[in-house]
Amino acid sequence: MARPRKPLLSRERIVTTALALIDAEGLPALSTRRLAAELGVSGPSLYNHFTVKDELLDAVADTVVGQVDLSVFDDGTDWRTALLRWGRSYRAALAAHPNIVPFLARGPGRRPAGLRMADAVFGHMVKEGWPPAHATRIGALMRYFVTGSALGSFARGFVDDAAAYDPADYPHLQQAHLLAEHQQHVDEGAFETGLQALVDGLALQYDQLSADRTATS
C-alpha cells in the first residue's frame, strides 16, 4: 500500500483541533483520548508531537497570542496609541477563545509568541521614555486588564428575568434584566472605557515623570 502524501498528524493539526475542542467545550474536555478521537488516530500517536498535556496547552495558548497585532510597536507609533491599538487586538484574540484564557493568565512561560509580545511591549515603553521598572508594571497591568476582561461577560452575569430584581431589595437594578440582551455593547463599551481610562491615567504619570526629570536636570 502506498504511503499517504501527507502525514496523518502534524503539530499544527493537533493544536488546531485541540483549540476547537477547548472553544466548544472548555479546558476540562481536553484529554488525550478525546483529542485522539477527534483526530481519528490512536492516543499514543499524539506523544510523538506532545509528550505532556501542558506542552500541548502551551502550543494552543501561543497560537492564540500569536494572533495579537504587534506591528504598532515597530511602526513609530507613540506609546499611548500603541497601547490602545495593541490592547484592542489583544482582547479580540482572547475574547475569541475565552476558554483558554485561564491557562494564558499564568503568564508567557517559555512560549515564543508570549515572550515576543512581552519583549515588544517592554521595549517600546522604554524607547518612549518610560523607566524600565514602570515599563514592566505597564506590561503587567495590561495583561491583568485584558485577560480579566476576556475571562467572561459582565452583562451575561445578570439573568433576563425582571422578577429577580425586586425593587424592595435592589432599587437601582430595575434595568438589569436587559443587560444580557445587550451583552456585546455593554462588555465592549466597558472595555473601551477602562482601556481609555487606563491610558489616560498612565499619561498623567508619564507627564509627572518628565517634569521630575526636568526639575532634577
Coordinates of C-alpha atoms in Angstrom, one line a residue:
M1 CA 0.0 0.0 0.0
A2 CA 1.4 3.4 -1.0
R3 CA 2.1 5.9 1.8
P4 CA -0.2 8.9 2.1
R5 CA 1.3 12.0 0.6
K6 CA 0.8 14.0 3.8
P7 CA 1.4 12.6 7.3
L8 CA -1.7 11.8 9.2
L9 CA -0.7 14.0 12.1
S10 CA 1.1 17.3 12.4
R11 CA 1.6 19.7 15.3
E12 CA -0.5 22.3 13.6
R13 CA -3.4 19.9 13.1
I14 CA -3.2 18.7 16.6
V15 CA -3.2 22.3 18.0
T16 CA -6.0 23.5 15.7
T17 CA -8.2 20.5 16.8
A18 CA -7.4 21.0 20.5
L19 CA -8.2 24.7 20.3
A20 CA -11.5 23.9 18.6
L21 CA -12.4 21.4 21.3
I22 CA -11.5 23.8 24.1
D23 CA -13.5 26.6 22.4
A24 CA -16.5 24.3 22.1
E25 CA -16.5 22.5 25.5
G26 CA -13.9 24.1 27.8
L27 CA -10.5 23.1 29.1
P28 CA -11.8 20.1 31.1
A29 CA -12.9 18.5 27.8
L30 CA -9.3 18.2 26.5
S31 CA -7.8 14.8 27.1
T32 CA -5.6 12.5 25.1
R33 CA -8.4 10.1 24.5
R34 CA -10.9 12.8 23.4
L35 CA -8.4 14.6 21.2
A36 CA -7.2 11.4 19.5
A37 CA -10.9 10.5 18.8
E38 CA -11.4 14.0 17.2
L39 CA -8.4 13.4 15.1
G40 CA -9.2 9.9 14.2
V41 CA -5.9 8.5 15.5
S42 CA -4.7 6.4 18.4
G43 CA -3.8 8.1 21.6
P44 CA -0.2 7.1 21.7
S45 CA 0.5 8.7 18.3
L46 CA 0.0 12.2 19.9
Y47 CA 3.0 11.6 22.1
N48 CA 5.2 11.8 19.0
H49 CA 4.4 15.5 18.9
F50 CA 3.5 16.4 22.5
T51 CA 4.8 14.4 25.5
V52 CA 2.6 16.0 28.2
K53 CA -0.7 17.9 28.2
D54 CA 0.8 21.2 29.4
E55 CA 3.1 21.2 26.4
L56 CA 0.1 20.9 24.1
L57 CA -1.7 23.6 26.1
D58 CA 1.3 25.9 25.8
A59 CA 1.2 25.4 22.0
V60 CA -2.6 26.2 21.9
A61 CA -2.1 29.3 24.1
D62 CA 0.7 30.5 22.0
T63 CA -1.3 30.1 18.8
V64 CA -3.9 32.4 20.3
V65 CA -1.4 35.0 21.5
G66 CA 0.2 34.8 18.0
Q67 CA -3.0 36.4 16.6
V68 CA -2.3 39.6 18.5
D69 CA -1.1 42.5 16.3
L70 CA 2.3 43.7 17.5
S71 CA 3.1 45.9 14.5
V72 CA 2.2 49.0 16.4
F73 CA 5.4 48.6 18.3
D74 CA 7.5 48.7 15.2
D75 CA 6.0 51.5 13.1
G76 CA 6.9 54.6 15.1
T77 CA 3.5 54.8 16.9
D78 CA 3.6 56.8 20.2
W79 CA 3.2 54.8 23.3
R80 CA -0.4 55.9 24.1
T81 CA -1.8 55.0 20.6
A82 CA 0.3 51.8 20.7
L83 CA -1.2 50.7 24.0
L84 CA -4.8 51.4 22.8
R85 CA -4.3 49.6 19.5
W86 CA -2.5 46.6 21.0
G87 CA -4.9 46.4 23.9
R88 CA -7.9 46.1 21.5
S89 CA -6.1 43.4 19.4
Y90 CA -5.0 41.5 22.5
R91 CA -8.6 41.5 23.9
A92 CA -10.0 40.4 20.5
A93 CA -7.7 37.4 20.3
L94 CA -8.5 36.3 23.8
A95 CA -12.2 37.1 23.6
A96 CA -12.5 34.8 20.6
H97 CA -11.1 31.9 22.7
P98 CA -12.2 32.7 26.3
N99 CA -11.9 29.1 27.5
I100 CA -8.1 29.1 27.1
V101 CA -7.7 32.4 29.0
P102 CA -7.3 30.8 32.5
F103 CA -4.3 28.9 31.2
L104 CA -3.0 32.0 29.4
A105 CA -3.3 34.0 32.6
R106 CA -0.4 32.1 34.2
G107 CA 2.0 34.2 32.0
P108 CA 4.1 33.5 28.9
G109 CA 6.4 31.0 30.5
R110 CA 8.6 29.7 27.6
R111 CA 6.0 30.3 24.9
P112 CA 7.6 32.2 21.9
A113 CA 4.6 34.3 20.9
G114 CA 4.0 35.3 24.5
L115 CA 7.6 36.2 25.0
R116 CA 7.7 38.2 21.8
M117 CA 4.7 40.2 22.9
A118 CA 6.2 40.9 26.3
D119 CA 9.5 41.9 24.7
A120 CA 7.7 44.2 22.2
V121 CA 5.7 46.0 24.9
F122 CA 8.6 46.4 27.3
G123 CA 11.0 47.5 24.6
H124 CA 8.6 50.1 23.2
M125 CA 7.7 51.6 26.5
V126 CA 11.4 52.0 27.4
K127 CA 12.1 53.5 24.0
E128 CA 9.3 56.0 24.5
G129 CA 10.9 57.2 27.8
W130 CA 9.3 55.0 30.5
P131 CA 11.8 53.8 33.1
P132 CA 12.3 50.0 32.9
A133 CA 10.5 49.4 36.2
H134 CA 7.5 51.3 35.0
A135 CA 7.6 49.6 31.7
T136 CA 7.4 46.2 33.5
R137 CA 4.4 47.4 35.5
I138 CA 2.6 48.6 32.4
G139 CA 3.0 45.2 30.8
A140 CA 1.7 43.5 33.9
L141 CA -1.2 46.0 34.2
M142 CA -2.3 45.5 30.6
R143 CA -2.2 41.7 31.0
Y144 CA -4.3 41.9 34.1
F145 CA -6.8 44.2 32.5
V146 CA -7.1 42.4 29.2
T147 CA -7.2 38.8 30.5
G148 CA -9.7 39.9 33.1
S149 CA -12.0 41.4 30.5
A150 CA -11.8 38.3 28.3
L151 CA -12.5 35.8 31.1
G152 CA -16.2 36.3 31.0
S153 CA -19.1 38.6 30.3
F154 CA -20.3 41.1 32.8
A155 CA -23.6 41.5 31.0
R156 CA -24.4 37.8 30.8
G157 CA -23.9 37.5 34.6
F158 CA -27.3 39.0 35.1
V159 CA -30.4 36.8 34.4
D160 CA -33.0 38.1 32.0
D161 CA -35.9 37.7 34.5
A162 CA -37.1 41.1 35.8
A163 CA -38.7 39.4 38.8
A164 CA -35.2 38.6 40.0
Y165 CA -34.6 42.2 40.8
D166 CA -37.2 43.1 43.4
P167 CA -37.1 46.9 43.8
A168 CA -37.5 46.5 47.5
D169 CA -34.2 44.7 47.6
Y170 CA -32.4 46.2 44.6
P171 CA -33.8 49.7 43.9
H172 CA -31.2 50.5 41.4
L173 CA -31.3 47.3 39.3
Q174 CA -34.6 47.7 37.5
Q175 CA -33.0 47.5 34.1
A176 CA -30.5 44.7 35.0
H177 CA -32.6 42.1 33.2
L178 CA -31.9 43.8 29.9
L179 CA -28.1 43.6 30.2
A180 CA -27.7 40.1 28.7
E181 CA -29.7 41.2 25.7
H182 CA -27.1 43.9 25.0
Q183 CA -24.1 41.9 26.1
Q184 CA -21.7 42.8 23.3
H185 CA -22.5 46.5 23.5
V186 CA -22.1 46.5 27.3
D187 CA -19.0 44.4 27.5
E188 CA -17.1 46.1 24.7
G189 CA -18.1 49.5 25.9
A190 CA -16.8 48.7 29.4
F191 CA -13.5 47.5 28.0
E192 CA -13.1 50.7 25.9
T193 CA -14.0 52.9 28.9
G194 CA -11.5 51.1 31.1
L195 CA -8.7 51.0 28.4
Q196 CA -9.0 54.7 27.7
A197 CA -9.1 55.5 31.5
L198 CA -6.0 53.3 32.0
V199 CA -4.0 55.0 29.2
D200 CA -5.2 58.5 30.4
G201 CA -4.0 57.7 33.9
L202 CA -0.6 56.5 32.6
A203 CA -0.3 59.7 30.6
L204 CA -0.6 61.7 33.8
Q205 CA 2.2 59.6 35.4
Y206 CA 4.3 60.0 32.3
D207 CA 4.0 63.7 32.4
Q208 CA 4.9 63.8 36.0
L209 CA 8.0 61.7 35.4
S210 CA 9.0 64.0 32.6
A211 CA 8.5 67.0 34.9
D212 CA 10.6 65.4 37.7
R213 CA 13.4 64.7 35.2
T214 CA 13.4 68.3 34.1
A215 CA 13.4 69.6 37.7
T216 CA 16.4 67.5 38.6
S217 CA 18.4 68.1 35.5

